[in-house]
Coordinates of C-alpha atoms in Angstrom, one line a residue:
X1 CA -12.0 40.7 -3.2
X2 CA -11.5 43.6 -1.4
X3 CA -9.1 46.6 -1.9
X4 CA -6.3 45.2 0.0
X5 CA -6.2 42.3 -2.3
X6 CA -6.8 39.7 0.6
X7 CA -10.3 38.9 0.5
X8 CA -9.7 35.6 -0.4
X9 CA -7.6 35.2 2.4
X10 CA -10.3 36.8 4.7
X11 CA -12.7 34.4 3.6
X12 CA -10.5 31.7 4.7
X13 CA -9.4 33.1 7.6
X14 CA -6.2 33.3 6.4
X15 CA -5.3 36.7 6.6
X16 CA -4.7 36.8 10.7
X17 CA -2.1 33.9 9.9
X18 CA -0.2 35.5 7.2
X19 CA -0.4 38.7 8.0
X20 CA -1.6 41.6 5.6
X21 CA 1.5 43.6 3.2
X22 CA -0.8 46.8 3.6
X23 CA 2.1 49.9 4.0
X24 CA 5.0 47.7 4.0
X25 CA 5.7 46.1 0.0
X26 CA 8.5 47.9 -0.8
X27 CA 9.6 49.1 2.5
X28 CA 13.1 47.7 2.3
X29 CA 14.1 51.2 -0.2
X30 CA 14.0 49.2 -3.4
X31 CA 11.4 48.0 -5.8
X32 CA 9.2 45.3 -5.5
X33 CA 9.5 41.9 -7.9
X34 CA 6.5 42.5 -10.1
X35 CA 4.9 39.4 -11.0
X36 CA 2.2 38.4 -13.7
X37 CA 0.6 34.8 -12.8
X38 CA -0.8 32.4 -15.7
X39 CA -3.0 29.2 -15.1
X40 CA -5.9 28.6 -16.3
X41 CA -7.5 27.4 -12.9
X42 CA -8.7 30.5 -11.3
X43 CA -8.2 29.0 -7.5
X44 CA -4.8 28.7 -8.2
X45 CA -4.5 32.3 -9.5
X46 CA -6.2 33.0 -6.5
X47 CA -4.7 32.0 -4.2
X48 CA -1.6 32.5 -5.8
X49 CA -2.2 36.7 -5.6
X50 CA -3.2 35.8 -1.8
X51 CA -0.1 33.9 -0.7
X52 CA 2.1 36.5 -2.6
X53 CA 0.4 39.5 -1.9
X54 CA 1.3 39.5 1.6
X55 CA 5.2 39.7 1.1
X56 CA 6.9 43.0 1.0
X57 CA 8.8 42.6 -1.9
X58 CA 6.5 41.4 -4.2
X59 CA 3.5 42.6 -6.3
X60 CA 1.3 40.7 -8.4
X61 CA 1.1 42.9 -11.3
X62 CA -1.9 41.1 -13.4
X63 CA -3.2 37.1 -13.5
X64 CA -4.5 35.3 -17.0
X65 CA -5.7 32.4 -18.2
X66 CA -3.7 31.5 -21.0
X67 CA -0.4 31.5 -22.9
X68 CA -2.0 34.0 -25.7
X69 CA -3.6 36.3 -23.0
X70 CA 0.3 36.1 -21.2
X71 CA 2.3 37.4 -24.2
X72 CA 0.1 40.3 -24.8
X73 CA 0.4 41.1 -20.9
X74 CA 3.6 40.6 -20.7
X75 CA 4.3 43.5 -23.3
X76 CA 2.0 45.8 -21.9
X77 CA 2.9 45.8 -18.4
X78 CA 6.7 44.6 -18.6
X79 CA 6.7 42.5 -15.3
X80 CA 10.2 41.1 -14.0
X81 CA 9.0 37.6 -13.6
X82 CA 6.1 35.8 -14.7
X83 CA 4.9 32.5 -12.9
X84 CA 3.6 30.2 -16.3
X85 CA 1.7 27.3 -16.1
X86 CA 2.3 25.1 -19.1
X87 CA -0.9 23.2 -20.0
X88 CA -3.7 26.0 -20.9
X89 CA -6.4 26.2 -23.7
X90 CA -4.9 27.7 -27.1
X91 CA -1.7 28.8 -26.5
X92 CA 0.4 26.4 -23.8
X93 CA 2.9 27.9 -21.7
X94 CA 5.8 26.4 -23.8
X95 CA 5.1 28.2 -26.9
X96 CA 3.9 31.2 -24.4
X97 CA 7.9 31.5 -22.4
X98 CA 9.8 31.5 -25.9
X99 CA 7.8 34.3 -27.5
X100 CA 8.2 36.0 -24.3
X101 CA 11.9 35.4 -23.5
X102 CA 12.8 36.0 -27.6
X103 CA 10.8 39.6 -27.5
X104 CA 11.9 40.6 -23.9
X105 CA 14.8 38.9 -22.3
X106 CA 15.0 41.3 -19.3
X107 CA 11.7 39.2 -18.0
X108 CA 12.4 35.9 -16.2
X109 CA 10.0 33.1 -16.5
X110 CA 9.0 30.5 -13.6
X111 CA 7.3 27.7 -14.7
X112 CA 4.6 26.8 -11.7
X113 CA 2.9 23.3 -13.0
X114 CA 2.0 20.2 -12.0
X115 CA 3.8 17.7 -14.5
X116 CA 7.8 16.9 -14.4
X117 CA 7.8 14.7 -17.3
X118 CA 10.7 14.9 -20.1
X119 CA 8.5 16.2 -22.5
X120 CA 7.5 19.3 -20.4
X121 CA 10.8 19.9 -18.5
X122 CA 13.3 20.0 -21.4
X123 CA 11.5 21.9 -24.1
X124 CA 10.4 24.9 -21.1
X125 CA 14.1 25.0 -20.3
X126 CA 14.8 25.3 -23.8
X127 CA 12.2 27.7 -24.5
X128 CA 13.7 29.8 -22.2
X129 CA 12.3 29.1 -18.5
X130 CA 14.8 30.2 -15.8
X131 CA 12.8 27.9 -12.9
X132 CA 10.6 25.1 -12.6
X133 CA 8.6 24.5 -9.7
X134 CA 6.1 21.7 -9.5
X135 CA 2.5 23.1 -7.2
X136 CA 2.8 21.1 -4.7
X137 CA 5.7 23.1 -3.4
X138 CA 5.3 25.4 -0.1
X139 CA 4.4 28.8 -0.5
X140 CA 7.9 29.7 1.0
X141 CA 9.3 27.7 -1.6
X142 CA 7.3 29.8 -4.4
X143 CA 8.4 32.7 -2.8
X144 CA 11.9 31.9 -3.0
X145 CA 12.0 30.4 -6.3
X146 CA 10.4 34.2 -7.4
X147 CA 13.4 35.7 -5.8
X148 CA 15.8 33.5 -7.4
X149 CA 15.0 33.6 -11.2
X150 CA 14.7 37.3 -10.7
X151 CA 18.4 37.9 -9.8
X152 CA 19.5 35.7 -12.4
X153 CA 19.8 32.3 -11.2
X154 CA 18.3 29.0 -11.8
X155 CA 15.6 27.9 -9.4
X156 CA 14.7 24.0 -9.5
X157 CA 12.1 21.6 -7.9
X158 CA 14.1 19.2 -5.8
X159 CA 11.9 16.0 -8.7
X160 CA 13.8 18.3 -11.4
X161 CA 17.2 18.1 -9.3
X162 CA 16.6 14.3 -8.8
X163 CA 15.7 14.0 -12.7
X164 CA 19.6 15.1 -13.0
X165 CA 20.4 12.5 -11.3
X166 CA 18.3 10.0 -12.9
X167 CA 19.5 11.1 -16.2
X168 CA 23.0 10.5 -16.0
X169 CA 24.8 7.5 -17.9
X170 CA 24.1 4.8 -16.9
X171 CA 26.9 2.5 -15.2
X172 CA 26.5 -0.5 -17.5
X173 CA 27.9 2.7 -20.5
X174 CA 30.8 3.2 -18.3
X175 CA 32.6 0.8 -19.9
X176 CA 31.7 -2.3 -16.9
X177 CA 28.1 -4.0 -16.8
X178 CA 27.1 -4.5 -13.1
X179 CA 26.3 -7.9 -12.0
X180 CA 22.2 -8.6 -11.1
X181 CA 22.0 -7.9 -7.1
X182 CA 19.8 -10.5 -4.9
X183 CA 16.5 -8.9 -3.2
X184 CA 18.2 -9.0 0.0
X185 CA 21.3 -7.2 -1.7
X186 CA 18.4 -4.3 -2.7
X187 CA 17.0 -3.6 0.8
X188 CA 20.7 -3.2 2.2
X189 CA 21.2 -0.5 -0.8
X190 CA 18.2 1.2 -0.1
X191 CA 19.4 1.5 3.5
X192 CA 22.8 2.7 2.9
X193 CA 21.5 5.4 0.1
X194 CA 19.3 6.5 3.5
X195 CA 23.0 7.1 5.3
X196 CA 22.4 4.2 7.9
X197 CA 25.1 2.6 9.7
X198 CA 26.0 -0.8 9.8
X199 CA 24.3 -1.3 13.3
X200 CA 21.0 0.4 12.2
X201 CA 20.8 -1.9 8.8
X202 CA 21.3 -4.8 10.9
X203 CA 18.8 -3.6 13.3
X204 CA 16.1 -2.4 10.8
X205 CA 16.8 -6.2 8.8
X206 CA 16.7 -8.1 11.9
X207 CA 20.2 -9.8 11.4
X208 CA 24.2 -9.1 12.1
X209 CA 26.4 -6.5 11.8
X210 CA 28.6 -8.9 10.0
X211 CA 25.2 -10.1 8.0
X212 CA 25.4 -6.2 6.6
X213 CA 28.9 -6.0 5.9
X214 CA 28.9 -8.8 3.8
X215 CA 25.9 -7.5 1.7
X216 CA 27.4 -4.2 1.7
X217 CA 31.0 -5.8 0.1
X218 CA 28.7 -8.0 -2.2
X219 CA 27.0 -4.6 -3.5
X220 CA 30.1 -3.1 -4.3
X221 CA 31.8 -5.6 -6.0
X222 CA 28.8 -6.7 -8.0
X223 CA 28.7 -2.9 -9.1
X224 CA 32.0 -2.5 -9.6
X225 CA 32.2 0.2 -6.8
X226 CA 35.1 1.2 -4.4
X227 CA 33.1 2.9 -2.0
X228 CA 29.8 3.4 -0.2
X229 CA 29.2 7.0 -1.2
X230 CA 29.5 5.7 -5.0
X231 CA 26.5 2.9 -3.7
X232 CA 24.7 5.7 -3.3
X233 CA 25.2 7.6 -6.0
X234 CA 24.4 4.6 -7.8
X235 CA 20.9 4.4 -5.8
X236 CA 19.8 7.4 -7.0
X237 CA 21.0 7.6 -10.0
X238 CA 19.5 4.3 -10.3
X239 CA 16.0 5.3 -8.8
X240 CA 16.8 2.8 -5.9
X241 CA 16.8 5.3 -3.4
X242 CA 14.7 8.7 -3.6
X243 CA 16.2 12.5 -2.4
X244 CA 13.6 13.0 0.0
X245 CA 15.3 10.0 2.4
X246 CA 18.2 12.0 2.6
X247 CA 18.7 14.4 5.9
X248 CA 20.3 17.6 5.7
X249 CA 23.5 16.0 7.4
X250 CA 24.0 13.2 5.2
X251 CA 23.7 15.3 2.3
X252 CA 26.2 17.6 3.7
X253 CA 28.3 14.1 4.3
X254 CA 27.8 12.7 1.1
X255 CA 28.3 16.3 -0.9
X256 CA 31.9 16.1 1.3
X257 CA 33.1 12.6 0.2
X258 CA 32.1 14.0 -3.5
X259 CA 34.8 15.9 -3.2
X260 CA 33.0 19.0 -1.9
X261 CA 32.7 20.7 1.4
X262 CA 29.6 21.9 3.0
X263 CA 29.3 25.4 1.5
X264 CA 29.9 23.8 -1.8
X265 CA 33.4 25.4 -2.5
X266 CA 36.3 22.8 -4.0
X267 CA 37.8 20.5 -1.4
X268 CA 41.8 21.1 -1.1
X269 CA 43.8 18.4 -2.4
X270 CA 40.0 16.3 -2.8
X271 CA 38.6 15.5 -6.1
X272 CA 35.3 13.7 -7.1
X273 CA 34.9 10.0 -6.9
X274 CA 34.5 7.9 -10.1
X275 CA 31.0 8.5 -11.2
X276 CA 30.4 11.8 -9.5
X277 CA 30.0 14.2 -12.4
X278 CA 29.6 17.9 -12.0
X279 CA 26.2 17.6 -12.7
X280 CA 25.7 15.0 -9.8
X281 CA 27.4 17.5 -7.5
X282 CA 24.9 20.6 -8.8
X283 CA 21.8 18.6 -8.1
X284 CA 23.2 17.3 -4.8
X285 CA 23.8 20.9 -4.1
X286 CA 20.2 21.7 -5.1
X287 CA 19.0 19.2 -2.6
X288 CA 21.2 20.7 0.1
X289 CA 19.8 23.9 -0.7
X290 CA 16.0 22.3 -0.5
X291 CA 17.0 20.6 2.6
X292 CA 18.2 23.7 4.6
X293 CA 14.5 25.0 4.2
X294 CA 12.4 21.8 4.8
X295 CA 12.3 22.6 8.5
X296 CA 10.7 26.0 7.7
X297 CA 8.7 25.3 4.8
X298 CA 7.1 22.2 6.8
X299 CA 6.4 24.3 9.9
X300 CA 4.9 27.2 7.6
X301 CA 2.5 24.5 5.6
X302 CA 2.3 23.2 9.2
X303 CA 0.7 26.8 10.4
X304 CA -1.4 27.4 6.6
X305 CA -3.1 24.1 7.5
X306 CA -4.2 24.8 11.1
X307 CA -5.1 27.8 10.1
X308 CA -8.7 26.5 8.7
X309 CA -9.0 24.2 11.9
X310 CA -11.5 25.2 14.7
X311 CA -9.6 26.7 17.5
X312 CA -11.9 25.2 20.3
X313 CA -15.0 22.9 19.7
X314 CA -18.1 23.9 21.0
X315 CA -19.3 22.7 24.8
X316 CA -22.5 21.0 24.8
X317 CA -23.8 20.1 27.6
X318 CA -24.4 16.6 27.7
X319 CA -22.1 15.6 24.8
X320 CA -18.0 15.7 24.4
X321 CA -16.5 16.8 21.4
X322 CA -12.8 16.4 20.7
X323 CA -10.7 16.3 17.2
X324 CA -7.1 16.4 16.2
X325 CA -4.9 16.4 13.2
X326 CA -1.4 14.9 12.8
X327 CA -0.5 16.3 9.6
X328 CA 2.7 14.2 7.8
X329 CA 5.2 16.0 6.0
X330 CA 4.1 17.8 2.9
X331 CA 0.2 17.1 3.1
X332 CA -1.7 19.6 3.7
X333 CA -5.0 17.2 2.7
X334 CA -6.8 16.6 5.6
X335 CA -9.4 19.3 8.1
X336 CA -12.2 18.2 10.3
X337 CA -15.0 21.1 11.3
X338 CA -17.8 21.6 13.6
X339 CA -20.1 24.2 11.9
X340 CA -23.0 26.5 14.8
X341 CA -26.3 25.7 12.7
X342 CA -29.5 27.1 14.0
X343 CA -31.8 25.3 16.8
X344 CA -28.6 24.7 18.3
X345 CA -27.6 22.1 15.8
X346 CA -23.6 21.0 14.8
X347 CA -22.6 20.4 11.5
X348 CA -20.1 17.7 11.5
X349 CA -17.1 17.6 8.9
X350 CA -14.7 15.6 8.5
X351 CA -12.7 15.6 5.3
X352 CA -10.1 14.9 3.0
X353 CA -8.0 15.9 -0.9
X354 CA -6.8 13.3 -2.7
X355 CA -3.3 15.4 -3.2
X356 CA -0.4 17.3 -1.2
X357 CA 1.0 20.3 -1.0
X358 CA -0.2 23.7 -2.3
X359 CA -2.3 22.4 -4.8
X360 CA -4.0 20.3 -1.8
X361 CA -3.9 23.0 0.2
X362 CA -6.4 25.9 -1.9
X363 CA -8.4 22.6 -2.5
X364 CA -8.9 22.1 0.9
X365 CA -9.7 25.4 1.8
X366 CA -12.0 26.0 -1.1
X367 CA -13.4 22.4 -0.3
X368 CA -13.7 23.9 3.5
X369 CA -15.1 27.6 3.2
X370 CA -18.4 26.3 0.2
X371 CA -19.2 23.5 2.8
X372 CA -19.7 25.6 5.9
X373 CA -21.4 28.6 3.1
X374 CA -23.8 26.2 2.4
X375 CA -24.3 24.4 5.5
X376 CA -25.4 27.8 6.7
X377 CA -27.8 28.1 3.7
X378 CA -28.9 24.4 3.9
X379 CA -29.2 23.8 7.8
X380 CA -31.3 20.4 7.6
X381 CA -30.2 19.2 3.8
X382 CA -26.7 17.6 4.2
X383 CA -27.1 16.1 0.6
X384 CA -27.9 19.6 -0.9
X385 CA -25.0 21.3 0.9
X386 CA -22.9 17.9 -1.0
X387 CA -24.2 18.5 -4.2
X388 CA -24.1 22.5 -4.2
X389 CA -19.9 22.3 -3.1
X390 CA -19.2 19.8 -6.1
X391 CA -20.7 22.0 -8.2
X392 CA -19.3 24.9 -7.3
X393 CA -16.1 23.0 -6.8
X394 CA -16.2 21.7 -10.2
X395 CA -17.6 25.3 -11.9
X396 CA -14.4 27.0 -10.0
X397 CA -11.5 24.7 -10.9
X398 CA -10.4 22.4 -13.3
X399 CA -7.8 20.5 -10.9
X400 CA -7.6 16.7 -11.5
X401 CA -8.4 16.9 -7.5
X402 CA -11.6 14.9 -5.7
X403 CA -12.3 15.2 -1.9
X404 CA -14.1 12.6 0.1
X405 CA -16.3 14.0 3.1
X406 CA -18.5 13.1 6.0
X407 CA -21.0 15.8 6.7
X408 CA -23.9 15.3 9.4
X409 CA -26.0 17.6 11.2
X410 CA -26.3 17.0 14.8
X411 CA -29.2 18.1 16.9
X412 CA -28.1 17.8 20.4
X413 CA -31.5 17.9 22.2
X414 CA -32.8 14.8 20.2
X415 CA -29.5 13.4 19.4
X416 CA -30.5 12.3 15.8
X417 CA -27.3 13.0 13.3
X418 CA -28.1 13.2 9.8
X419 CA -25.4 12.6 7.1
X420 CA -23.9 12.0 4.0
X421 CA -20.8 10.5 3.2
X422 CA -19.2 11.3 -0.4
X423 CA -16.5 8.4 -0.4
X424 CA -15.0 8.6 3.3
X425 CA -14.2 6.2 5.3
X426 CA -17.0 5.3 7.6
X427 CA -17.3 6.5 10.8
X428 CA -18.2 3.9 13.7
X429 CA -21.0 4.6 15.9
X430 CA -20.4 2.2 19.2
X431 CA -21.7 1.4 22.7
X432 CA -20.4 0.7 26.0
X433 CA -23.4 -1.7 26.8
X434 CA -23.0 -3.9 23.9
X435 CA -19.0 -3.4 23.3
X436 CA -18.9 -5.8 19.8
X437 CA -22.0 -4.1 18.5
X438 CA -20.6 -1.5 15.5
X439 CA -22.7 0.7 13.2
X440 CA -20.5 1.4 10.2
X441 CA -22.1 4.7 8.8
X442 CA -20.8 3.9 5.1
X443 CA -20.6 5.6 1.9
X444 CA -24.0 7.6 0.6
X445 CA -22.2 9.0 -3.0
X446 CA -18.9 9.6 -4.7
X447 CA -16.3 12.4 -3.8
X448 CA -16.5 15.3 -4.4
X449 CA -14.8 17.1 -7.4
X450 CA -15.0 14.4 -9.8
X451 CA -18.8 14.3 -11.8
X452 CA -21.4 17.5 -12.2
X453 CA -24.9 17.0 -10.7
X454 CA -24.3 14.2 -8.5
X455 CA -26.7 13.5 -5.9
X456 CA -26.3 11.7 -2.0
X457 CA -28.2 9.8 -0.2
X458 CA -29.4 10.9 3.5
X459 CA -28.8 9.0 6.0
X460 CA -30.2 9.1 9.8
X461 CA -29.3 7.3 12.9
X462 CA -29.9 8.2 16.8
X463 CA -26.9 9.2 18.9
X464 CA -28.4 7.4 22.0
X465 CA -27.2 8.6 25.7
X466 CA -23.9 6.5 26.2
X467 CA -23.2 5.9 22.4
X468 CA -20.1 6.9 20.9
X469 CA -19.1 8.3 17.3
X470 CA -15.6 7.7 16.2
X471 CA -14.8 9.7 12.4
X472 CA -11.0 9.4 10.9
X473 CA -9.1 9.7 8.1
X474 CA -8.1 7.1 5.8
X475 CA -3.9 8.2 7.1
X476 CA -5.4 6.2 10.4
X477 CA -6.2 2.8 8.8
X478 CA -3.6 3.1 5.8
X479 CA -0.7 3.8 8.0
X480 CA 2.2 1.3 7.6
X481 CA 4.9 -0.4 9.2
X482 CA 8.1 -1.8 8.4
X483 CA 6.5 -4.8 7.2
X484 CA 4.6 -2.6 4.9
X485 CA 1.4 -3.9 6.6
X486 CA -1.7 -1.2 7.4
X487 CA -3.2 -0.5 10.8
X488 CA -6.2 -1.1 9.0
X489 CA -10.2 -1.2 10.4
X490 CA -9.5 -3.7 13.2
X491 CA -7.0 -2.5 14.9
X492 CA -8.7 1.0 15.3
X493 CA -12.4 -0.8 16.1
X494 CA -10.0 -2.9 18.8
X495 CA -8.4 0.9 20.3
X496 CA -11.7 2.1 20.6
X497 CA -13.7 -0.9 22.0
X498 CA -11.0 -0.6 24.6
X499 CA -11.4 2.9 25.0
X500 CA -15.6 2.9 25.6
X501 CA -16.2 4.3 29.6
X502 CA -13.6 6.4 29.1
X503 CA -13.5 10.1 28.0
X504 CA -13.6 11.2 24.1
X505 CA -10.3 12.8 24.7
X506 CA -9.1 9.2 26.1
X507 CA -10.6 7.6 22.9
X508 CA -8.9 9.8 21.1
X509 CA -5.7 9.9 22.7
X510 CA -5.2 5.7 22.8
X511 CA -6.1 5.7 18.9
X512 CA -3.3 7.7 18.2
X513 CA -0.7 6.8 20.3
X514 CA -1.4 3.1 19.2
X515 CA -1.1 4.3 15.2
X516 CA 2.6 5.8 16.7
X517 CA 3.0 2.2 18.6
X518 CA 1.8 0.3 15.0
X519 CA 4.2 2.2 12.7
X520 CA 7.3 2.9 15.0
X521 CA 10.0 5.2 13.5
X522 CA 8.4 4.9 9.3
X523 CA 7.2 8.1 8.5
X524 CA 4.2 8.5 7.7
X525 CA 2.9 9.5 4.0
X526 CA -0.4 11.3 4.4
X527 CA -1.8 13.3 7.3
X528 CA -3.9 11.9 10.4
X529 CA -7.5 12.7 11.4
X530 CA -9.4 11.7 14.6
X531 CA -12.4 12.9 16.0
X532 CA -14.7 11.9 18.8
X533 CA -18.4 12.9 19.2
X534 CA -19.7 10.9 22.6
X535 CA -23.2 11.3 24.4
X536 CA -22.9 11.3 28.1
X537 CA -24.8 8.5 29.9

């Protein structure tokens, strides 16, 4: 790592996205927050000091590996807020935050980890954790969360403020038991939690506006329920209805008919509905907090993640090369690659983690920066330049993470492509002359990130003038509808059989705009992947 403390972040190519914190931490006249970071996995620790180093008002102040290692730190250089993982070797970070917090209350502790289970939540909160974020927040989020516990206050993962919510008593121990709804009753519920209207229910359920208001008076008197803001409270208190389907309007909407106004202060002459409980209102005020920054956190993770994309591929005469990513909100999973080998020969990635968010994030760009080390150092072995990543991958982390990845070399000239494929889906290799012929090029090993000293079968097939290579991401086939049906293999074989004479941008181009087409307004859950690799006639 070098001096500035952004190596990592050089090696990535991160640092010209982020910006460096060189001659401006502390520039605003006061101190920074100085942080100590704990985790056992020293990727995260890595690219934890990366991500914070580059904000003004921050400075990482040490980084261990375990709870024991923590408490000694924490007395010797006094930090104001410590980031503690709480599964470690020896000493967890439980046991860690109340030794801490009992010898030196003046240091706040922010739990950073990856489980949200009762059994982890409750007893850090007890032992004295002012925060709990779950990693696969954004690094805005993080950042935040650092400023929060610092001045005092409470800083909560939106899971933990929907926990609150899932906590409360139960309706049946409010003194009426709720009648059993019908499966159609359900879907309308789910709906209205969402904040739809009548007309959109109807529209989304294919039936009447009359059709919905009956449901919707069915629901509430089965429930016992004057209202359709207490349906949705009941929805998520229920787990019916999940936190992230709310909009920032609605949850302004719903924290008004709660008997609160938008910037949270009492409501004149208003008062809660029956079931609303103050700590209903604090979590929904949570959520409206969360919700204020989605749009900036998404379009930051947004930015991280094209970050390690190519800005141009390479023009090769005689070939067309074209790739895009769609990335869905909170995934930061997939990245696709074309790596200069010598003789004038491509390395060809396309990849993807088996996660979101942060955590996905580091994997990916660890995942990203070993394969094109090693392509460079194993310019003719794709299975080497497999099996050296998931050991370096495995020897550097111990995330429960895997990646799947195509990787073939292409030599232009000859138009042979040798490849591996660690668990992706397979790419297609197709021709205009013979439109139903498909060469599936499938699976050669196992992800990566999951076993040591695994070893991948090469593969070899010609690119012949006129032939066509199609690589994607499983967010292409496993995309849903409405109907909860995927856009699967066939419909994506059928999108680019059609496409064949055309351009690789036009292939391209019709595969995504008919995954738009397939899955109308559902958003999507994981990020999409296309790229094109065509030989000119």
């Amino acid at each position: 790592m070098t001096a500035d403390g952004l190596g990592w972040a050089d090696e990535l190519g991160w640092a010209d996205k982020v910006g460096r914190a060189d001659g401006v931490r502390g520039s605003g006249g006061h101190k920074p927050i100085r942080v100590l970071v704990v985790d056992d996995h020293a990727i995260v620790r890595r690219g934890i000091r990366a991500l914070l180093e580059t904000e003004a008002d921050i400075e990482v102040v040490g980084e261990v590996e375990d709870g024991r290692q923590a408490v000694a730190e924490a007395v010797r250089l006094r930090p104001d807020v410590i980031l503690m993982d709480l599964m470690m070797p020896g000493m967890d970070g439980i046991e860690a935050t109340q030794r801490i917090t009992a010898r030196q209350p003046e240091t706040r502790v922010l739990v950073l980890t990856s489980f949200a289970g009762d059994d982890k939540v409750f007893p850090a909160i007890k032992a004295g954790a002012l925060g709990y974020l779950l990693k696969d927040s954004s690094p805005d989020e993080l950042v935040s969360a650092i400023g929060k516990v610092y001045r005092g206050e409470s800083s909560l993962h939106p899971k933990i403020a929907e926990k609150v919510l899932q906590e409360l008593t139960p309706l049946s121990e409010q003194g009426v038991a709720p009648d059993p709804l019908t499966e159609r009753d359900m879907d309308v519920l789910q709906l209205v939690a969402r904040g739809q209207s009548n007309g959109e229910i109807a529209s989304a359920l294919a039936v009447s506006e009359s059709t919905v208001r009956a449901h919707v008076h069915d629901i509430l008197s089965k429930l016992h329920l004057v209202s359709r803001t207490e349906a949705v409270l009941y929805a998520l208190r229920e787990g019916l209805a999940s936190v992230d389907d709310l909009t920032p309007g609605y949850v302004s909407r719903l924290l008004a008919m709660t008997g609160r106004d938008a910037d949270l202060t009492p409501s004149v002459g208003r008062s809660p509905v029956a079931g609303a409980s103050n700590d209903e209102l604090e979590a929904l005020r949570l959520i409206a907090a969360d919700h204020q920054k989605v749009g900036q956190e998404l379009a930051l993770a947004g930015e991280i993640q094209a970050g390690f994309l190519p800005d141009t591929l390479p023009d090769v005469p005689g070939w067309q090369l074209t790739a895009t990513l769609e990335p869905a909100r909170e995934t930061a999973g997939d990245f696709y690659d074309v790596i200069p080998l010598p003789n004038g020969r491509l390395g060809i990635v396309v990849a993807d983690v088996a996660d979101k968010g942060v955590g996905a994030a580091l994997y990916m760009a660890l995942a990203r920066t070993l394969i094109r080390t090693y392509a460079a150092d194993y310019d003719t072995e794709p299975e080497r330049v497999l099996s050296v990543v998931n050991d370096r991958i495995l020897m550097d982390t111990r995330a429960s993470l895997f990646v799947t990845v195509f990787y073939g070399t292409l030599d232009p000239v000859s138009g042979t492509l040798t490849y591996c494929n660690a668990g992706h889906n397979p790419p297609y290799l197709l021709t205009a002359r013979d439109r139903q012929s498909v060469q599936r090029l499938g699976r050669t090993g196992i992800p990566l990130g999951i076993y040591r000293d695994q070893a991948w079968e090469r593969g070899a097939v010609p690119v012949a003038p006129g032939v066509t290579l199609l690589l994607y991401t499983d967010g292409v086939t496993e995309a849903q509808n409405r109907d909860e049906a995927f856009f699967g293999e066939e419909r994506l074989l059928a999108v680019a059989r059609a496409s064949l004479g055309r351009s690789a941008r036009d292939m391209q181009e019709r595969v995504i705009a008919e995954v738009h087409r397939f899955v109308g307004g559902v958003p999507r859950s994981d990020d999409i992947t296309v790229m094109v690799v065509m030989r000119e006639p």
